[in-house]
Amino acid sequence: MKRIKPIYQLLVFIGYFGFSFFIQKDTINEFPHHIHAWAHTDHYALSKGFLNNNFDLFHPETLTSNKQFPSENHPNELSKVTSSDFPFVQYTAALIMKTTGNEQPIIYRVLMLLLSSLGLLYLFRIAYQISSNALFSLLLPILLLFSPLYLDYQIGFLPSVAAMSFLFAGSFYYLRYKLQASQKDLVLSVLCLSLSAAVRTPFAIPLIALIGHHILLLLFKKDSLKPVLILSLGLMLPIAYFLYNQYLRAEYGSIFLGSPLYARNFVELESNWMEACENWFFHYYGVLQWMFVLIPVFMIAAINLLKQSVNHTYQVLTQLTVLYGIGVLLYLVLMSRQLVHHDYYALDTFIPFLTLVGVVSISEWVKTQRIPHFSSIFILGCLILTINDNLSTLSERRQPESSEPYTSMYKDYSNLGNLLVRNGISKDEQLLVLDSFAPNMPFLLSGYHGANVLDFGKHSFQEVMNWPIDHIILRDDLLYQDFWEINERLLQETEVVDYGFGIFLLRKSKNKGESLFHWLNIDPNTPITTKNYTSTDLEANEGASNKEFTATFRDTLFNHDYRMISLSFELKKKQSSEALWHIHIHSETEELFNEYLQIPSMTTTLNKKIILPNDLNTWYISSYLYNPNNNVIDYQNFEVKYY
């Protein structure tokens, strides 16, 4: 087995880093505001939290003091401390930020790029250790790993790519241990795999698979107990931090999910997996990459089923692949509901699995078939074909869309700090941000901290208004779209301090100053115009309709003085559980409100109030009841009020 000189390893590392940096150069200092910005900003905020808490590793915190998953022991307390996986990457990023005096995204992103390049180096070393073909080994990791998904998270803020790199390092040392029987390599392998599992919990799967493999060797081939004991020690750090994490979750709550989200039945499981594939299949890998990673899996399945004899190293791989694969499959079952909308779970599970299997299998094939070195040109050609398609998909993932909430949030909150400074708000003061996405984003962009209310279904407004926070932040996008979901008390018990950059700065206050109602020039008790429609007016039959679309209402407001519109009707009976109420308000250039609202089964009066921006746009308003399967909806007294 040939060894690679350290200087050549350094050159390979620099080559991977330089190539990756060239691809990522346009995004390397960009604030995370594209796909999954919620998750990215939460991890970025952990680094900022360590800067704020004097690097207290055992009390990680972010910038938001209430949690999506509240504390069990103190559910009503506000605290920035949160549970998380072992924050090795975030802590390291904070140390570099402190040392350099630079807290910009480039610090975190370059750290992730360095760790990614380390992982690519170890994949190269695995391939070369098996094949002894340098050029082939250099190109293969890029071909298999540079998927659109991997490239996106290569400089992201989630620690998945870092955990994957530690996994590749541990795999290299384990492979060398199997080839050379060096206890030092086994210990190095355990250290890397242990860190990988602590940084991101799903990466415990390959370590558990290794332990299971050696237990089987112990039971059926009378192998030594020593590898089992050494490998089992690798679980100490992940288990210890997992248990401590449960304490943090119970005491302080968490902004991170800490429990499985599995399907309720097989039909839902199948639906979740199919929808995840529909959403992300060609983000996970390109077409050629899927071929390169799936063929080795089928080969291993055939070897196990047909009991084919192979060399000892590859035999170990086939046994480990089965155990590792079972673990990955079980995890995908347990988290199936998350897979649909969270593509990064692939980075924690089957992408490192398929990449390792592909690198080892193809390298073994190159070695046994004695493929000549010039065949690497074929790999280079495949790489060129693949990288172009993958970069195109990556560009689509990073393309800002005006309809995406993160785009408008980033635009508005980028100026929040200026609004607060000009009103003399101290950075020591907590703020209350009313928004429905990415709780840490406004605080990261402004340099402030506070609480963020995502769901008023979970928090009564009475509870929120009693929090020891004086100033409230409200984006006008939220005001126009979800005004009445926020709560009428917000209008009655606050005054407008300032408005700018699409943001209202409010202060708690009763019966003094200018309220939001006054600022918006709205008298909620006195509509300017009221229009009432009978069922006949809306082309229904005696108030009961079995048409697919019914109770259709349309209106156009030209250069209007109205600031609010209220739509309501009385529901008497509904036969279809899938019936919806669709309301759409838009101008030629702006989408103001477009939602399908659930209709309850019981008799009730449904009402929706929507604020209209103070501009001269012509607004087109439409409303109808969606009645699938043509079941009966019985309604009356459709009313429209203009304020």
Coordinates of C-alpha atoms in Angstrom, one line a residue, residues 528-529 557 560-565 612-613 642-643:
I528 CA -67.2 53.8 5.2
T529 CA -69.2 51.5 3.0
L557 CA -60.8 49.5 -5.9
H560 CA -59.3 54.4 -3.1
D561 CA -59.4 56.0 0.3
Y562 CA -60.0 52.6 2.0
R563 CA -57.5 51.2 4.4
M564 CA -59.2 48.0 5.5
I565 CA -61.7 45.5 4.1
L612 CA -54.7 47.7 2.6
P613 CA -51.4 49.6 2.0
Y642 CA -64.8 49.0 3.7
Y643 CA -63.0 51.2 6.3

